[in-house]
Short mmCIF file of C-alpha atoms and ligand atoms in Angstrom, two decimals:
data_model
loop_
_atom_site.label_atom_id
_atom_site.label_comp_id
_atom_site.label_asym_id
_atom_site.label_seq_id
_atom_site.Cartn_x
_atom_site.Cartn_y
_atom_site.Cartn_z
CA MET A 1 -21.65 -32.09 -12.40
CA ALA A 2 -24.65 -29.54 -11.41
CA ALA A 3 -24.83 -29.41 -8.02
CA LYS A 4 -20.34 -28.55 -8.33
CA ILE A 5 -21.16 -26.52 -11.03
CA ARG A 6 -23.43 -24.44 -8.66
CA LYS A 7 -20.94 -24.78 -5.52
CA ARG A 8 -18.47 -23.24 -7.10
CA HIS A 9 -20.56 -20.37 -8.47
CA SER A 10 -22.00 -19.74 -4.59
CA GLN A 11 -17.74 -19.66 -3.68
CA SER A 12 -16.94 -16.70 -5.80
CA ALA A 13 -20.03 -15.05 -5.14
CA ALA A 14 -18.67 -14.59 -1.72
CA THR A 15 -14.71 -14.31 -2.25
CA ALA A 16 -14.20 -10.05 -1.31
CA VAL A 17 -13.01 -7.64 -3.87
CA ALA A 18 -10.48 -5.27 -3.58
CA LEU A 19 -9.30 -2.41 -5.68
CA THR A 20 -5.80 -1.35 -5.88
CA ILE A 21 -4.86 2.11 -7.39
CA ALA A 22 -1.21 2.16 -8.02
CA GLY A 23 2.17 2.13 -10.65
CA SER A 24 3.53 -0.87 -12.88
CA ASP A 25 6.82 -1.63 -11.20
CA SER A 26 8.61 -3.99 -13.98
CA SER A 27 10.79 -5.56 -12.08
CA ALA A 28 6.65 -6.58 -10.03
CA GLY A 29 8.65 -6.34 -6.16
CA ALA A 30 6.28 -2.96 -5.58
CA GLY A 31 3.23 -1.01 -7.29
CA ILE A 32 -0.01 -3.12 -8.76
CA GLN A 33 2.30 -6.44 -8.88
CA ALA A 34 3.32 -6.62 -5.08
CA ASP A 35 0.12 -5.74 -4.91
CA LEU A 36 -1.79 -8.69 -6.71
CA LYS A 37 0.20 -10.77 -5.64
CA THR A 38 -0.29 -9.93 -1.94
CA PHE A 39 -4.07 -9.62 -2.56
CA ALA A 40 -4.30 -13.37 -3.98
CA ALA A 41 -2.23 -15.24 -1.19
CA ARG A 42 -4.72 -13.50 1.12
CA GLY A 43 -7.43 -14.55 -0.63
CA VAL A 44 -9.01 -11.67 -1.78
CA TYR A 45 -9.73 -10.65 -5.83
CA GLY A 46 -7.90 -8.12 -6.60
CA LEU A 47 -8.12 -5.48 -9.22
CA THR A 48 -6.42 -2.25 -10.74
CA ALA A 49 -6.18 0.65 -12.35
CA VAL A 50 -2.72 1.36 -13.20
CA THR A 51 -1.79 4.77 -12.86
CA CYS A 52 2.09 4.87 -14.20
CA ILE A 53 4.18 2.23 -15.94
CA VAL A 54 8.10 2.08 -13.90
CA ALA A 55 11.08 0.58 -15.98
CA GLU A 56 13.03 -0.33 -13.17
CA ILE A 57 14.53 -3.33 -11.00
CA PRO A 58 15.10 -3.50 -7.36
CA GLY A 59 17.14 -0.47 -6.31
CA LYS A 60 16.81 1.53 -9.51
CA VAL A 61 14.54 3.08 -11.41
CA SER A 62 15.66 4.37 -14.84
CA ARG A 63 12.47 6.14 -16.61
CA ILE A 64 8.61 6.34 -14.80
CA GLN A 65 6.09 7.25 -17.45
CA PRO A 66 2.59 8.43 -16.30
CA ALA A 67 -1.28 7.36 -17.64
CA ASP A 68 -3.51 9.40 -19.20
CA PRO A 69 -5.83 11.24 -16.10
CA LEU A 70 -9.06 10.01 -18.36
CA ILE A 71 -7.45 5.85 -18.29
CA VAL A 72 -6.90 6.22 -15.03
CA HIS A 73 -10.11 7.46 -14.17
CA LYS A 74 -12.03 5.11 -16.87
CA GLN A 75 -10.38 2.08 -15.83
CA ILE A 76 -11.62 2.68 -12.06
CA GLU A 77 -15.11 3.60 -13.30
CA VAL A 78 -15.64 0.90 -14.75
CA LEU A 79 -14.65 -1.29 -11.95
CA PHE A 80 -16.69 0.74 -9.79
CA ASN A 81 -19.70 0.12 -11.65
CA ALA A 82 -19.50 -3.72 -12.27
CA PHE A 83 -17.51 -4.92 -8.56
CA PRO A 84 -18.54 -5.21 -5.30
CA ILE A 85 -15.06 -3.68 -3.80
CA SER A 86 -15.03 -3.68 -0.46
CA ALA A 87 -11.52 -2.17 0.31
CA ALA A 88 -9.04 0.21 -1.87
CA LYS A 89 -5.15 1.29 -1.35
CA THR A 90 -3.98 3.38 -3.42
CA GLY A 91 0.30 3.63 -4.51
CA LEU A 92 2.17 5.57 -6.41
CA LEU A 93 -0.33 8.58 -8.15
CA CYS A 94 2.21 9.83 -10.25
CA ASN A 95 1.31 14.10 -10.42
CA ALA A 96 -1.53 16.34 -9.24
CA GLN A 97 -3.72 15.54 -12.71
CA ILE A 98 -4.10 11.72 -11.71
CA ILE A 99 -4.38 12.45 -7.94
CA SER A 100 -6.88 14.85 -8.63
CA ALA A 101 -8.96 11.98 -10.98
CA VAL A 102 -8.83 9.53 -8.37
CA VAL A 103 -10.24 11.70 -5.90
CA ARG A 104 -12.91 12.89 -7.88
CA LEU A 105 -14.21 9.01 -8.13
CA LEU A 106 -13.93 8.15 -4.19
CA ARG A 107 -15.96 11.67 -3.83
CA ASN A 108 -18.48 10.32 -6.63
CA ARG A 109 -18.47 6.50 -6.24
CA PRO A 110 -21.32 4.70 -7.14
CA GLN A 111 -23.72 3.44 -4.28
CA LYS A 112 -22.70 -0.19 -4.84
CA VAL A 113 -19.59 0.54 -3.66
CA GLY A 114 -21.39 1.87 -0.69
CA SER A 115 -18.83 2.37 2.23
CA LEU A 116 -15.55 1.82 1.21
CA LYS A 117 -12.66 0.63 3.23
CA LEU A 118 -9.21 3.16 1.64
CA VAL A 119 -5.95 2.43 2.70
CA VAL A 120 -3.46 5.45 1.28
CA ASP A 121 0.22 4.57 0.34
CA PRO A 122 1.47 7.94 0.17
CA VAL A 123 4.26 6.63 -2.05
CA MET A 124 6.37 9.87 -2.76
CA ILE A 125 10.31 8.32 -2.54
CA ALA A 126 10.95 4.65 -3.47
CA THR A 127 13.39 3.21 -0.31
CA SER A 128 16.63 3.34 -3.18
CA GLY A 129 15.78 7.03 -2.68
CA ASP A 130 14.29 7.70 -6.35
CA VAL A 131 12.14 10.13 -5.99
CA LEU A 132 8.40 8.38 -7.32
CA LEU A 133 5.79 11.53 -6.88
CA GLU A 134 5.37 15.28 -8.84
CA PRO A 135 6.71 17.40 -5.31
CA ASP A 136 4.15 19.34 -6.70
CA ALA A 137 2.06 17.06 -6.37
CA ILE A 138 2.32 16.65 -2.76
CA ALA A 139 0.24 19.45 -1.71
CA ILE A 140 -3.02 17.96 -3.70
CA TYR A 141 -1.53 14.36 -1.57
CA GLU A 142 -2.42 15.97 1.65
CA ARG A 143 -5.39 18.54 0.98
CA GLU A 144 -7.80 15.92 -0.76
CA LEU A 145 -6.69 12.41 -1.01
CA PHE A 146 -5.83 11.83 3.01
CA PRO A 147 -8.30 12.93 4.63
CA LEU A 148 -10.60 10.68 2.70
CA ALA A 149 -8.56 7.47 4.26
CA THR A 150 -8.77 4.58 6.47
CA LEU A 151 -5.73 4.63 7.09
CA LEU A 152 -2.75 6.70 6.29
CA THR A 153 0.44 4.57 6.05
CA PRO A 154 3.73 6.37 5.71
CA ASN A 155 7.72 5.43 6.36
CA LEU A 156 9.96 7.50 8.47
CA ASP A 157 10.95 8.94 4.92
CA GLU A 158 7.49 10.92 3.48
CA ALA A 159 6.59 11.31 7.23
CA MET A 160 9.68 14.29 7.86
CA GLN A 161 8.27 15.14 4.28
CA LEU A 162 5.10 15.40 5.63
CA LEU A 163 5.83 17.27 9.24
CA GLY A 164 9.68 18.70 7.83
CA GLU A 165 11.13 17.42 10.81
CA GLU A 166 13.78 14.90 11.68
CA ILE A 167 12.73 11.69 13.41
CA ARG A 168 15.34 10.04 14.46
CA ASP A 169 13.91 8.10 17.20
CA LEU A 170 10.81 6.48 19.27
CA PRO A 171 10.08 9.09 21.18
CA ALA A 172 9.83 11.22 18.44
CA MET A 173 7.74 8.75 15.63
CA ARG A 174 5.53 8.42 18.51
CA ARG A 175 4.91 12.49 18.37
CA ALA A 176 4.35 12.04 14.58
CA VAL A 177 2.02 9.54 13.76
CA LYS A 178 -0.25 12.32 16.94
CA ALA A 179 0.70 14.94 14.48
CA LEU A 180 -0.16 13.36 11.02
CA ALA A 181 -3.57 11.87 12.86
CA ALA A 182 -4.68 14.93 13.46
CA ARG A 183 -3.95 17.08 10.16
CA TYR A 184 -5.38 14.49 8.60
CA LYS A 185 -8.33 14.04 10.59
CA VAL A 186 -7.38 9.83 10.03
CA ALA A 187 -5.87 6.37 11.37
CA VAL A 188 -2.51 6.58 10.70
CA LEU A 189 0.10 4.00 11.11
CA LEU A 190 3.59 4.97 10.44
CA LYS A 191 6.40 2.56 9.89
CA GLY A 192 9.76 2.60 11.93
CA GLY A 193 11.94 -0.04 9.42
CA HIS A 194 14.03 2.33 8.39
CA LEU A 195 14.90 3.09 11.90
CA ARG A 196 16.96 0.14 11.53
CA GLY A 197 16.84 -0.82 15.07
CA ARG A 198 16.35 -4.47 16.73
CA ARG A 199 13.19 -4.38 16.22
CA ALA A 200 10.81 -3.49 13.57
CA VAL A 201 7.97 -1.60 15.00
CA ASP A 202 5.67 0.97 13.58
CA LEU A 203 3.26 2.86 15.48
CA LEU A 204 -0.68 2.59 14.74
CA TYR A 205 -2.62 5.34 16.49
CA SER A 206 -5.92 5.13 15.64
CA SER A 207 -9.05 6.11 17.90
CA GLY A 208 -6.90 8.14 20.13
CA ARG A 209 -4.41 5.74 20.56
CA THR A 210 -1.31 4.62 20.07
CA THR A 211 -0.40 0.98 19.29
CA GLU A 212 3.46 0.39 18.57
CA VAL A 213 3.23 -3.34 15.88
CA VAL A 214 6.79 -5.02 15.89
CA ALA A 215 8.29 -7.98 14.31
CA PRO A 216 12.33 -8.55 14.89
CA TYR A 217 14.32 -6.58 12.43
CA LEU A 218 15.08 -8.40 9.08
CA THR A 219 18.37 -7.52 8.27
CA GLY A 220 20.65 -8.09 5.24
CA VAL A 221 18.36 -8.78 2.90
CA ARG A 222 17.63 -5.25 0.49
CA THR A 223 13.87 -4.83 0.32
CA HIS A 224 12.13 -3.63 -2.44
CA GLY A 225 8.47 -3.44 -2.17
CA THR A 226 8.22 -3.86 1.48
CA GLY A 227 5.43 -1.15 1.68
CA CYS A 228 3.51 -1.85 -0.92
CA THR A 229 2.93 -5.80 0.18
CA TYR A 230 2.32 -4.57 3.84
CA SER A 231 -0.36 -1.84 2.65
CA ALA A 232 -1.48 -4.40 -0.07
CA ALA A 233 -2.23 -7.06 3.49
CA ILE A 234 -3.83 -4.37 4.94
CA ALA A 235 -6.05 -4.35 2.58
CA ALA A 236 -7.15 -7.50 1.48
CA GLU A 237 -7.84 -7.90 5.82
CA LEU A 238 -10.31 -4.78 5.74
CA ALA A 239 -11.73 -5.82 3.00
CA LYS A 240 -12.77 -9.57 3.73
CA GLY A 241 -14.00 -7.75 7.50
CA ALA A 242 -11.16 -7.64 9.60
CA ASP A 243 -10.60 -4.47 12.01
CA LEU A 244 -8.17 -2.49 11.69
CA ASP A 245 -6.07 -3.02 14.39
CA ARG A 246 -6.42 -6.98 12.65
CA ALA A 247 -5.50 -6.22 9.46
CA VAL A 248 -2.97 -4.17 10.62
CA ARG A 249 -1.08 -6.63 12.40
CA THR A 250 -2.03 -9.61 9.30
CA GLY A 251 -0.26 -7.42 6.86
CA LYS A 252 2.79 -6.44 9.90
CA ASP A 253 3.81 -10.51 9.77
CA VAL A 254 2.51 -10.80 5.90
CA VAL A 255 5.39 -8.03 5.37
CA SER A 256 8.53 -10.12 7.65
CA SER A 257 7.84 -13.32 6.10
CA ALA A 258 7.95 -11.82 2.87
CA ILE A 259 11.68 -10.39 4.21
CA LYS A 260 11.99 -13.81 5.82
CA ARG A 261 11.89 -16.32 2.77
CA HIS A 262 12.83 -13.71 0.58
CA PHE A 263 13.42 -15.04 -2.83
CA ALA A 264 17.77 -14.78 -4.68
CA TRP A 265 18.91 -14.95 -7.36
CA LYS A 266 22.79 -14.35 -8.87
CA ALA A 267 23.13 -12.44 -11.59
CA GLY A 268 26.41 -12.37 -13.04
CA ARG A 269 28.60 -11.12 -9.66
CA ALA A 270 25.54 -8.71 -8.24
CA ARG A 271 22.57 -10.59 -6.39
CA ILE A 272 19.45 -9.97 -7.02
CA VAL A 273 16.16 -10.51 -4.46
CA ALA A 274 12.30 -9.96 -4.13
CA LEU A 275 9.89 -10.33 -1.62
CA ASN A 276 8.16 -13.34 -1.50
CA PRO A 277 4.20 -12.31 -0.26
CA MET A 278 2.66 -16.02 -1.48
CA ALA A 279 4.73 -16.97 1.99
CA GLY A 280 4.23 -17.69 5.69
CA ILE A 281 0.61 -17.51 6.47
CA ARG A 282 -2.21 -19.15 5.43
CA PRO A 283 -5.94 -16.21 4.52
CA GLY A 284 -7.90 -15.68 7.35
O1 PXL B 1 8.66 0.92 -2.86
C1 PXL B 1 7.43 2.29 -3.80
C2 PXL B 1 7.29 1.61 -4.92
C3 PXL B 1 5.52 2.04 -5.09
N1 PXL B 1 5.18 2.17 -6.64
C4 PXL B 1 6.01 1.88 -7.54
C5 PXL B 1 7.08 1.27 -8.06
C6 PXL B 1 7.89 1.97 -6.25
C7 PXL B 1 9.16 1.86 -6.15
O2 PXL B 1 10.52 1.13 -7.01
O3 PXL B 1 7.34 1.64 -8.71
C8 PXL B 1 4.96 1.34 -9.15
#
């Protein structure tokens, strides 16, 4: 019995730990709930710092309640002081004060946390078109948070907003991913899913080269939370020690499986759909 207990302890000691700093989605398909499910599906122990509470169902945000920046700060502080966190991701940070609090902690993290891999998903607008980030927070996002990232993961709408130009095809995506990487001096994964071609093509720009990350485009599924699931899967793989290319490739596979093997329910005359981040590939 004693041997058994010892064994279990030594196994948990080796489990990678990742932190998500993001909003709560009541429908649990995006935000912190999507991140935790994805971390668990990838065999990583997930920690959370909640930045805001969003009352929503897929496709419709009803209300966003930001958390006090002090409690956002405290959540991260206590976690940094206690856990061996090897990767973190940020999702919806809601407003400028919360972004400032997060940046301060990331900059002054304790020695214990050491070199932290950081995935910044620059959440601004939901797939449904709902505005999620207060517009005056974008400048601080860009100036203070983005440069701290190991990887920035904008979708096309976010990239267009950041660059102030249209991105309508793959050549424009190639230009945009380079421009973003040059501007913030970080690796960038530009997600092209919203182009709706035959293939869902994303572009990873890192160490001076652009790589295509491709999966078949899955039609007919009204997705919600793909960006969160993708960046959480990448953070999970980085937490386990994968290099960036591998982490992104695995993340793409996780999202594709989550869409392909989605959940669907009938609710009156409506049909409601949710991603299945537990689907598909085994944790590596
Ligand atoms: O998918 C973007 C997103 C991120 N975070 C939270 C959300 C949403 C979309 O609705 O609610 C908390």
